[in-house]
Coordinates of C-alpha atoms and ligand atoms in Angstrom, one line a residue:
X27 CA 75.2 -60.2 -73.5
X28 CA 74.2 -63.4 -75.1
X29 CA 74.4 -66.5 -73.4
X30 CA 75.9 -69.0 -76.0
X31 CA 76.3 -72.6 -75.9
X32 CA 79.4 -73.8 -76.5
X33 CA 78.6 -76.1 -79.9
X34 CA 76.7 -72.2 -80.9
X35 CA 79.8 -70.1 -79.8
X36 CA 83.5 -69.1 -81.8
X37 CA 85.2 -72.0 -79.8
X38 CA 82.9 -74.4 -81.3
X39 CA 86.2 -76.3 -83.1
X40 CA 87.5 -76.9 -79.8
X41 CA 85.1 -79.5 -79.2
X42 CA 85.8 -81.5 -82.2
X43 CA 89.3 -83.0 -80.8
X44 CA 90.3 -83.8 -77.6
X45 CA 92.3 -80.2 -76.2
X46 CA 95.3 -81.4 -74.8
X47 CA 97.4 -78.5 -74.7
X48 CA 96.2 -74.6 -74.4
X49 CA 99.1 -72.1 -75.4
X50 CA 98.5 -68.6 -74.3
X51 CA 101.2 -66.8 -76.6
X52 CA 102.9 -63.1 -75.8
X53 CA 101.5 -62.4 -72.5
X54 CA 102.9 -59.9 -69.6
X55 CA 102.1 -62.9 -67.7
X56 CA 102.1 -62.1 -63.4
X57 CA 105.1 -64.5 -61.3
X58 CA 104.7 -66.1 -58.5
X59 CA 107.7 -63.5 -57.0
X60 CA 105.2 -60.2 -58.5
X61 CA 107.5 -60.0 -61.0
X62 CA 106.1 -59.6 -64.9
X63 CA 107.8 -61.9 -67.8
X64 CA 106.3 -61.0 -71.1
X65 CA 106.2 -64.7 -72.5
X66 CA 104.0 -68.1 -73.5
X67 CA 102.0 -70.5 -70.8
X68 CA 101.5 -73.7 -72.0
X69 CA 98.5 -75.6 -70.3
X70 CA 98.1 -79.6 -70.1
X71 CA 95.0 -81.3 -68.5
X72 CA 93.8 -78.7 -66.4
X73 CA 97.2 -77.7 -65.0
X74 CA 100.0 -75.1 -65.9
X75 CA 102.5 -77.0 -67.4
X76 CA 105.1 -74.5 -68.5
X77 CA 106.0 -70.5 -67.9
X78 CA 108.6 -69.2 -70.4
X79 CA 109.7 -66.5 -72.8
X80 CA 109.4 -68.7 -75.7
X81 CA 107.0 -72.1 -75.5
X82 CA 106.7 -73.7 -79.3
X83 CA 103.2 -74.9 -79.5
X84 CA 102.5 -79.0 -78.8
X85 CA 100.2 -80.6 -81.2
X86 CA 97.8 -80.1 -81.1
X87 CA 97.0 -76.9 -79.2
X88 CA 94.6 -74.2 -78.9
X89 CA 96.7 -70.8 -79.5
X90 CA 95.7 -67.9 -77.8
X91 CA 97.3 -64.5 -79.2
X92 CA 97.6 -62.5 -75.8
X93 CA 99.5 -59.3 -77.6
X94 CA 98.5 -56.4 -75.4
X95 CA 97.0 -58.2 -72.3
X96 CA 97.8 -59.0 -68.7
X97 CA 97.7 -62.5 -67.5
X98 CA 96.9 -63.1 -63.8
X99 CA 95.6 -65.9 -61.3
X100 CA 92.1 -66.4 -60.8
X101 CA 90.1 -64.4 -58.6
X102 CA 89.2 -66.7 -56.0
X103 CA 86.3 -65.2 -54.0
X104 CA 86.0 -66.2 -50.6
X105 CA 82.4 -64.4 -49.3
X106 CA 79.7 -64.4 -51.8
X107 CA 75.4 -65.5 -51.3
X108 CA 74.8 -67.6 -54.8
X109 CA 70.7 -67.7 -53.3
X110 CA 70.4 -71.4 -55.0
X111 CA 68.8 -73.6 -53.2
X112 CA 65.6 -71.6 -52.6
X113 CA 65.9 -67.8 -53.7
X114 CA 66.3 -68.5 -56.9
X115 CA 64.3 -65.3 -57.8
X116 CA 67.5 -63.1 -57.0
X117 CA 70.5 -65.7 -58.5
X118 CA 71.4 -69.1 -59.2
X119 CA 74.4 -71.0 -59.2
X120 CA 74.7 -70.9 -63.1
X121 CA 73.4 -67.1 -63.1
X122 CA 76.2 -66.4 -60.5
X123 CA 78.9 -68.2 -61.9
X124 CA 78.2 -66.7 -65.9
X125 CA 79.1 -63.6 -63.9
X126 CA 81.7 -65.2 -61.7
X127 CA 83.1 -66.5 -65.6
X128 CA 82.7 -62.4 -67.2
X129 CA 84.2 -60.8 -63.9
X130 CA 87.6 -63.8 -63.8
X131 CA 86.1 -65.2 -61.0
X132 CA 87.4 -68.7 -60.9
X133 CA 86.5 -69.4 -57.6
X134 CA 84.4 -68.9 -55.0
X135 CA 83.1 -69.5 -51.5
X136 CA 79.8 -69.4 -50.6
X137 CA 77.6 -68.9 -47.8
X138 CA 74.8 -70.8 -46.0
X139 CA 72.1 -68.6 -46.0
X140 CA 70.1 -70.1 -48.9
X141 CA 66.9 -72.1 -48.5
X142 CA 67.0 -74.3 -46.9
X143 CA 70.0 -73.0 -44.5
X144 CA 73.4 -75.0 -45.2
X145 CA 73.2 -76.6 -41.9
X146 CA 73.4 -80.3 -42.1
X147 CA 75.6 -82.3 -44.0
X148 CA 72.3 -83.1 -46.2
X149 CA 71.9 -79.9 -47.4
X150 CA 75.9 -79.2 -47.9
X151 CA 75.4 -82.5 -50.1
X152 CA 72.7 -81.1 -51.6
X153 CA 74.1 -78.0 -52.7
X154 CA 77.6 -79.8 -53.7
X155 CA 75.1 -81.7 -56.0
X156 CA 73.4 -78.6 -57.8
X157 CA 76.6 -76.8 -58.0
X158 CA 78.2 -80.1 -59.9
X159 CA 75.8 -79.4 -62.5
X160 CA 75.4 -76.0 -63.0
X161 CA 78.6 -74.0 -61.6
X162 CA 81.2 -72.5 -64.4
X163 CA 83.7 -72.0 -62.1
X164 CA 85.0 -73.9 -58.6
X165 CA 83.2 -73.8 -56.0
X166 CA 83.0 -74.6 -51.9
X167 CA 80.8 -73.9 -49.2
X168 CA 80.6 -72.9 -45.5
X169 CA 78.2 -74.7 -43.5
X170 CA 76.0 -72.2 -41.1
X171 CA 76.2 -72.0 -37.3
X172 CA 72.9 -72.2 -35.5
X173 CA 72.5 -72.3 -31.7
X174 CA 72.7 -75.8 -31.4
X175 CA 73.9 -78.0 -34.7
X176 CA 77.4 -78.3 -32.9
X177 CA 77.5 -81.8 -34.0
X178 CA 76.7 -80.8 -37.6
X179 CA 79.6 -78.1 -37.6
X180 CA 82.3 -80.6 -36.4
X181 CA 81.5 -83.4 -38.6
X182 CA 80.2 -81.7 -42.2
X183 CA 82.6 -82.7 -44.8
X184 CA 84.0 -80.5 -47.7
X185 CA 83.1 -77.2 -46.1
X186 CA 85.7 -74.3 -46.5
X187 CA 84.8 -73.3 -42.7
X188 CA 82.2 -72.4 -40.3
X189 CA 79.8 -68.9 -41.1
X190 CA 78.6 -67.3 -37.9
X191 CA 75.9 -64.5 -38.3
X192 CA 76.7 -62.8 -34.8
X193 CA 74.1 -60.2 -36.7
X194 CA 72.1 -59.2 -38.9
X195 CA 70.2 -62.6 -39.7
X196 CA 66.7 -64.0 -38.5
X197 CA 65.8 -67.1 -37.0
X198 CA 68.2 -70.2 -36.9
X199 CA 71.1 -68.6 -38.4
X200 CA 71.6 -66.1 -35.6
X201 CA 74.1 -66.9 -33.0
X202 CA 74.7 -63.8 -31.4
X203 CA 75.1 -64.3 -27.5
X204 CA 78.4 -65.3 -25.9
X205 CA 76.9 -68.3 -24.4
X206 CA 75.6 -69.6 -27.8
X207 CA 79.4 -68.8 -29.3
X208 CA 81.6 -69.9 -26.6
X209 CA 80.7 -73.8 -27.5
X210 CA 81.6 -73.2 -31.3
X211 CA 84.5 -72.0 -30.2
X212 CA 85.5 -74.0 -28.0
X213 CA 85.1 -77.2 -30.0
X214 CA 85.0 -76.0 -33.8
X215 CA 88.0 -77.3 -34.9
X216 CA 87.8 -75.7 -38.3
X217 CA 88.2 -72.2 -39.5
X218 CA 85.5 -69.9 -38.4
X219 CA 84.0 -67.2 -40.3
X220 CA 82.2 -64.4 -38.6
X221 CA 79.8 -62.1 -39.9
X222 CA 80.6 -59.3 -36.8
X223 CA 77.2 -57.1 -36.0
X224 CA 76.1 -56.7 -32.5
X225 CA 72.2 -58.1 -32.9
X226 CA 71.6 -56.1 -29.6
X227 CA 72.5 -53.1 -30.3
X228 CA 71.1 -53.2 -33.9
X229 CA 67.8 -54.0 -32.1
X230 CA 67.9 -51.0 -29.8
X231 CA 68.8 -48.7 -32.5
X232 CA 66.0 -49.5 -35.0
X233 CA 63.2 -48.7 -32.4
X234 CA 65.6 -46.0 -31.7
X235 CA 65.3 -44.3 -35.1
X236 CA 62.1 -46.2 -36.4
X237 CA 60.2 -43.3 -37.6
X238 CA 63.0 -43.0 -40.2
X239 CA 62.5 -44.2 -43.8
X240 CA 65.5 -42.3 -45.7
X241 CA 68.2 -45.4 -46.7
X242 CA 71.4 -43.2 -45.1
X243 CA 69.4 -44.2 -41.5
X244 CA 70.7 -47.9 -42.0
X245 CA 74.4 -46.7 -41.3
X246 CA 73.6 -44.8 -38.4
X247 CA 71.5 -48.0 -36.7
X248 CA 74.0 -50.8 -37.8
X249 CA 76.9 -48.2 -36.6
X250 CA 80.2 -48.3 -36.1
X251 CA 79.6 -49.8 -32.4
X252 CA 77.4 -52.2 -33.6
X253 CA 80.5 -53.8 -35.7
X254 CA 83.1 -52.6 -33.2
X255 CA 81.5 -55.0 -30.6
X256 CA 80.6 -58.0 -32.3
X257 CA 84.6 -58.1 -33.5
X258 CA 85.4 -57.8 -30.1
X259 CA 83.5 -60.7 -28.7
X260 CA 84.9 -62.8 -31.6
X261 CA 88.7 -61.7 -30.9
X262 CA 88.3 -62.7 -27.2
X263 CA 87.0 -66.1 -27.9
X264 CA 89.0 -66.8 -30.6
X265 CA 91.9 -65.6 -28.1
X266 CA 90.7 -67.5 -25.3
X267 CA 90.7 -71.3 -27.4
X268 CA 93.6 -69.8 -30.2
X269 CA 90.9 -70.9 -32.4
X270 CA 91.4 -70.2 -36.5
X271 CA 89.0 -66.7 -36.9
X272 CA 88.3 -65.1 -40.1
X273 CA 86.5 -61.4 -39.9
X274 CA 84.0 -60.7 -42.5
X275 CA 83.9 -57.8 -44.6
X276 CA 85.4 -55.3 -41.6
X277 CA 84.2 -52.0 -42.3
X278 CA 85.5 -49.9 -39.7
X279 CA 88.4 -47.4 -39.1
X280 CA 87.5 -48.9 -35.7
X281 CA 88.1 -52.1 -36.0
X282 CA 91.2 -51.5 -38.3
X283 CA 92.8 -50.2 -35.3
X284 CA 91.8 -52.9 -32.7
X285 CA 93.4 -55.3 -35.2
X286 CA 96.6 -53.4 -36.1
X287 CA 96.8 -53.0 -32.1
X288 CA 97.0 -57.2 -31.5
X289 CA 95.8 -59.4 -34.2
X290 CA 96.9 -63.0 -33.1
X291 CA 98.6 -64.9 -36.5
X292 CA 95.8 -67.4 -36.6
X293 CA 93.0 -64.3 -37.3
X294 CA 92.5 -63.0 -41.0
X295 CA 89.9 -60.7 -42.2
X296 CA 88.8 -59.1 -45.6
X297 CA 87.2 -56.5 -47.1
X298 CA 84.8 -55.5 -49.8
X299 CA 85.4 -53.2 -53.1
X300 CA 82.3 -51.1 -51.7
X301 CA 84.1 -50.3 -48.6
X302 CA 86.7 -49.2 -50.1
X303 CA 85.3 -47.3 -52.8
X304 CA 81.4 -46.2 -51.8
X305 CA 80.5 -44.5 -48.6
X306 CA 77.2 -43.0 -47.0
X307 CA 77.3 -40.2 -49.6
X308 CA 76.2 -43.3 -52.0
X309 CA 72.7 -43.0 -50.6
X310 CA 72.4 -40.1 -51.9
X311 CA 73.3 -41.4 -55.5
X312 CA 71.5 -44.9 -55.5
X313 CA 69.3 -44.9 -52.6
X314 CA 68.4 -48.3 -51.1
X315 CA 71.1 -49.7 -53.9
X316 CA 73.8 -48.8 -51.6
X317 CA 72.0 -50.7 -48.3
X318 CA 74.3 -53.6 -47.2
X319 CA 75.5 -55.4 -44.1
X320 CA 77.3 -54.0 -42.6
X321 CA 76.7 -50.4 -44.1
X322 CA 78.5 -48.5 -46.1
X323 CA 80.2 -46.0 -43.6
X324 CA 81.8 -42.5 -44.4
X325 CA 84.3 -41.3 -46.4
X326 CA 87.4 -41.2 -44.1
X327 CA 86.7 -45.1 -43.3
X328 CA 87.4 -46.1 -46.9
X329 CA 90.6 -44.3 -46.5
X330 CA 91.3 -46.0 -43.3
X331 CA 90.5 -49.2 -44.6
X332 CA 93.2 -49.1 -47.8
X333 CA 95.5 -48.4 -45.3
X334 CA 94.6 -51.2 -43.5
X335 CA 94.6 -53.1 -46.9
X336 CA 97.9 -52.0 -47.9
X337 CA 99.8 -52.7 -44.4
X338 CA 98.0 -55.8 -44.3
X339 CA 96.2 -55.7 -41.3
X340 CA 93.1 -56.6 -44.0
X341 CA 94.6 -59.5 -45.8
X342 CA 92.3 -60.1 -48.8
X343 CA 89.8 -59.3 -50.6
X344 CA 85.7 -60.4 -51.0
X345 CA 82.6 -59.5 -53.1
X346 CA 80.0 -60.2 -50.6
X347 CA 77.7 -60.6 -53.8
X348 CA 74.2 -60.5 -52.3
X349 CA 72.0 -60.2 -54.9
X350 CA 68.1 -59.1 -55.1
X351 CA 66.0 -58.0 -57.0
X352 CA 65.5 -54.5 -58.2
X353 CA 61.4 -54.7 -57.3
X354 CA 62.7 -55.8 -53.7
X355 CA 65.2 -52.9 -53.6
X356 CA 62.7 -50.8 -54.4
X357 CA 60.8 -51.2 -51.3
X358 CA 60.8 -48.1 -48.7
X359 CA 63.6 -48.4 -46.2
X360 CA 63.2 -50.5 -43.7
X361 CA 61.4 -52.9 -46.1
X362 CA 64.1 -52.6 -48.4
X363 CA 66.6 -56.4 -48.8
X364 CA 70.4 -55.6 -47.5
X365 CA 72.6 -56.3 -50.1
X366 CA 74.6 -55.8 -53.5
X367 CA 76.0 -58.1 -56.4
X368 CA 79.9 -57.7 -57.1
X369 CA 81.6 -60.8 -58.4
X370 CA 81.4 -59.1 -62.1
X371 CA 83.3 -55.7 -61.0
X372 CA 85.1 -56.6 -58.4
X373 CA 88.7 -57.2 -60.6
X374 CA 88.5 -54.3 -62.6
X375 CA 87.3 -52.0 -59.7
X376 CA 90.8 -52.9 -58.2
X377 CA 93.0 -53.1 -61.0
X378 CA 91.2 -49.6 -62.0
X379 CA 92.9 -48.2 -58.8
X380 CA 96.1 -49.4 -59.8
X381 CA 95.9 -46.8 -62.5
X382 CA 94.8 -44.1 -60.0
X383 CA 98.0 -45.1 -57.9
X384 CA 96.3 -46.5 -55.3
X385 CA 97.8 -50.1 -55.1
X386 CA 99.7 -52.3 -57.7
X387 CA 98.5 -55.2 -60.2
X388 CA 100.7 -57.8 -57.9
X389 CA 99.1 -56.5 -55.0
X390 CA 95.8 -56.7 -56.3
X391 CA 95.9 -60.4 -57.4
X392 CA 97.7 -61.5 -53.9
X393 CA 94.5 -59.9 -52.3
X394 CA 92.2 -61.3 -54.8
X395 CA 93.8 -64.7 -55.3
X396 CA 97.1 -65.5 -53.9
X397 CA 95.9 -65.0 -50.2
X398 CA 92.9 -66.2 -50.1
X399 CA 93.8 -69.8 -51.6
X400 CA 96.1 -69.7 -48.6
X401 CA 94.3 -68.5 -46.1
X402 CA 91.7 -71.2 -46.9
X403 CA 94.4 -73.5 -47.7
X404 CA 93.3 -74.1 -50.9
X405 CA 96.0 -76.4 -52.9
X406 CA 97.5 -75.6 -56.2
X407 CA 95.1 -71.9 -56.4
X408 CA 96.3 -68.2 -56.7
X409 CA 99.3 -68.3 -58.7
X410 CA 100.8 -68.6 -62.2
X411 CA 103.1 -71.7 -61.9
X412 CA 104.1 -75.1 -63.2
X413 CA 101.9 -77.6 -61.4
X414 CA 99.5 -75.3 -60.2
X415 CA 96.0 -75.2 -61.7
X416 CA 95.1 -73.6 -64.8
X417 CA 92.4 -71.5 -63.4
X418 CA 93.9 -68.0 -65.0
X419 CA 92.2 -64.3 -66.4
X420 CA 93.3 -61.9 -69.5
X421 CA 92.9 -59.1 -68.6
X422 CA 93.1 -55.6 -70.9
X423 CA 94.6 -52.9 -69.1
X424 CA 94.9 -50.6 -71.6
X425 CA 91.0 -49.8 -73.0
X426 CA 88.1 -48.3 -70.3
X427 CA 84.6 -49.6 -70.5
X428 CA 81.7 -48.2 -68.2
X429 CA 79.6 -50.8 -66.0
X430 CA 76.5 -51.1 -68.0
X431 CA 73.3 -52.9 -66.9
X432 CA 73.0 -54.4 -70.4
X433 CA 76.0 -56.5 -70.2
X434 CA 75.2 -58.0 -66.6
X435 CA 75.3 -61.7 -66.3
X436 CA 73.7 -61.7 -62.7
X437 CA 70.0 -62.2 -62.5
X438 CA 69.6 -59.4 -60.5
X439 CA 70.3 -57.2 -63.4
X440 CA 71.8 -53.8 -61.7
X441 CA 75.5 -52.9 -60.4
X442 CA 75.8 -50.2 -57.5
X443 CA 79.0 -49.3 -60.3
X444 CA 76.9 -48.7 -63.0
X445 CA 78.5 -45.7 -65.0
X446 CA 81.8 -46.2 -63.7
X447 CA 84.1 -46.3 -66.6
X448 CA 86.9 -49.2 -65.8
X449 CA 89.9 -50.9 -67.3
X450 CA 91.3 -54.4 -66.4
X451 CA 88.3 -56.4 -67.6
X452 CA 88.6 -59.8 -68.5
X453 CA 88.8 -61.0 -72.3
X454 CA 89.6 -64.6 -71.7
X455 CA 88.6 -66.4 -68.6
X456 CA 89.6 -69.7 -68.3
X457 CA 89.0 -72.4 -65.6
X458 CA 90.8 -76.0 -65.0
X459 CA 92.7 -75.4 -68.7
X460 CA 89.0 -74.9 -70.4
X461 CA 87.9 -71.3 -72.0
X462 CA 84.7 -70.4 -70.3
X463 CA 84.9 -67.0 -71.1
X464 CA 85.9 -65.1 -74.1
X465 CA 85.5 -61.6 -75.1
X466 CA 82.0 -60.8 -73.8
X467 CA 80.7 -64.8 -74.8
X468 CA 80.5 -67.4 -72.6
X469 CA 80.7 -70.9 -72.7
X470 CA 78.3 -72.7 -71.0
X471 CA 79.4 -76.5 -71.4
X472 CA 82.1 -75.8 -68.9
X473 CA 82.2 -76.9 -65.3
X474 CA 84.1 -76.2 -62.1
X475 CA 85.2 -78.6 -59.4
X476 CA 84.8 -79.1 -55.6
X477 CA 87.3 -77.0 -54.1
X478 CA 89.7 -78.5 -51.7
X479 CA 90.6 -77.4 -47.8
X480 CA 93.8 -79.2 -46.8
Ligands
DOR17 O1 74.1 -57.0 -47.0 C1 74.2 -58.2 -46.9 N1 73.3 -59.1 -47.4 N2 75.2 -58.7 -46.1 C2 75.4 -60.0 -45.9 O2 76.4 -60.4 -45.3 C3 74.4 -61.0 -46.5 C4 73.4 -60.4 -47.3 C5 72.4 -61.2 -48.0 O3 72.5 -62.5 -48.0 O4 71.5 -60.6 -48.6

């Protein structure tokens, strides 16, 4: 798909006066109460202004005809790896969010694993300051936990929360022993957001099975233990100081059940669309494509875990969009990068489940939007009301379209979906009142804003 500016694109007129109002006309528009009114939105200035059966259009206004189409709260994604500043071989921010933009992503929260590491308040600026100029969509950041930047992590200023690698990371990011945690803990007054792999274990159980090259080998090393215990640790010490926790990407039938046993109100956790919906028969399929952290586990987990979705032990949902490259992918296993993009299938995966029976449309945008701006106590985000902000998707829930490499904004260029035939794709995507997307063109003059953690 073509990247268009926006003076090249269909909605070149709309630059020629200033847009005051945005009408969206006729649309089975989502309520706050997961109720569906078939009606008009009228947009002002970046916010919703009005919700109604009949709206008669301001002038002047941009008219949008949504006959036919599904209008529902931004996706706000709260885990994905955007690889700018310093892997910009994989992704960049305006890579990322032209497929944020396709996918409804209006949103998004990213992590600090970038180069150099989001550690200091320096390189959160930094990062603030590249996003400012190049993001489509909203955006806010986590600043990374090392073994000692304590001060850093107490002070840094916006950050959504703290990221922990308790595994699977090398060098300064990895803070995997108790005595390195307990401090962050103890004095990290802001959320905390753990990336739950036992490092130990994951280091016994490579040399254990280090003569293996076959891809299905990484679920077995990183196994269910290794996740089981990292979660653990993290539940006790968020216990022990009642300290805000957020769980990662949980990926367990084991861990489901340690939650839905005691999970203290302060603790939230998420998981991934591939959790749910691939499994270590994937190998088989796409090989190293399907290698994440942590692994994708068997079948009877992803049942487990929309279960745990759908009695809300899991409260939202997240991409994990880790991009690479398909030359790096292509390297023999152990060589082979952990990791998979997501933030372009990730809505109509779910609302393609919503046909199967799986879940419902109002379930699907509480976990994807709702939820998440509240969990993260994002202001005015994740629903379709007066006052709130006009970050919204159309989606069309009536036609099916496969994943198709071809029409991939990432910069990574593959899907571990590809094939998958799925409805609920976006036709309009618009962000702070402004079309940035529009039936498979973007528009590239738009910009998000710094999200905001009350
Ligand atoms: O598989 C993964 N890859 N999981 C993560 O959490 C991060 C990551 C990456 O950055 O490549």
């Amino acid at each position: 798909m073509a990247r268009l500016n926006y003076s090249q694109n269909l909605f070149g007129a709309i630059n020629t006066y200033t847009m005051t109002h945005l009408l969206i006309r006729h649309a089975r528009i989502l309520l706050p109460d997961a109720q569906f009114l078939l009606g008009d939105v009228l947009l002002q200035d970046g916010k919703i202004l009005e919700v109604a059966s009949e709206i008669v259009a301001p002038n002047p206004s941009i008219v949008i005809d949504a006959t036919g189409l599904t209008l529902l709260p931004g996706v706000i994604d709260p885990q994905v790896h955007f690889r700018e500043p310093g892997l910009k071989h994989k992704e960049d921010l305006f890579t990322a969010t032209c497929a944020c933009a396709k996918g409804g992503v209006t949103s998004f929260l990213e992590m600090p694993n970038t180069r150099p590491l989001t550690i200091t308040q320096g390189a959160l600026n930094d990062k603030l300051h590249l996003a400012a100029q190049k993001c489509l969509v909203n955006y806010g950041f986590f600043i990374g936990a090392t073994p000692d930047n304590l001060p850093d992590l107490l002070t840094a200023n916006p950050t959504c929360g703290i990221k922990i690698f308790m595994g699977s990371a090398h060098g300064k990011l990895l803070v995997s022993r108790e005595a390195e945690l307990e401090p962050i803990f103890a004095e990290g007054t802001r959320l905390i957001a753990v990336h739950a792999e036992d490092q130990t274990r994951i280091i016994q159980r490579r040399q254990k099975f280090s003569n293996i090259i076959h891809p299905a080998i990484h679920s077995q090393i990183q196994d269910e233990k290794v996740a089981l215990n990292a979660t653990k640790l993290a539940l006790k010490l968020s216990n022990k100081y009642q300290r805000r926790l957020h769980i990662l990407h949980l990926s367990t039938g084991i861990e489901t059940k340690l939650l839905r046993e005691s999970k203290p109100n302060w603790v939230t956790t998420e998981v991934t669309p591939q959790h749910l919906l691939l499994n270590t028969e994937t190998y088989n399929r796409i090989g190293t494509l399907a290698q994440m952290n942590p692994p994708l586990r068997s079948p009877e987990n992803n049942d487990i875990l929309w279960e745990a979705l759908l009695d809300g032990v899991i409260d939202f949902i997240a991409t994990d969009h880790a991009p690479h490259t398909l030359e790096e992918k292509a390297k023999i296993y152990p060589d082979s990068p952990s990791g998979m993009p997501g933030v372009e299938t990730s809505l109509p995966l779910m609302l393609t489940q919503t046909k199967l029976g799986r879940c419902s449309i109002p379930q699907v945008a509480n976990w994807m939007s709702t939820a998440v701006a509240k969990a993260y106590k994002i202001p005015n985000k994740g629903l379709i009301k007066p006052g709130y902000d006009a970050d919204l998707v159309l989606v069309d829930l009536e036609n099916y379209t496969p994943v198709r490499r071809k029409d991939l904004q990432t910069k990574c260029g593959w899907s571990p979906f590809e094939g998958w035939k799925l409805t609920g794709w976006p036709i309009i995507t618009i962000i702070g009142g402004q079309i940035v997307y529009e039936r498979g063109k973007l528009n590239t003059d738009v910009r998000g804003k710094p999200l905001k953690f009350e």
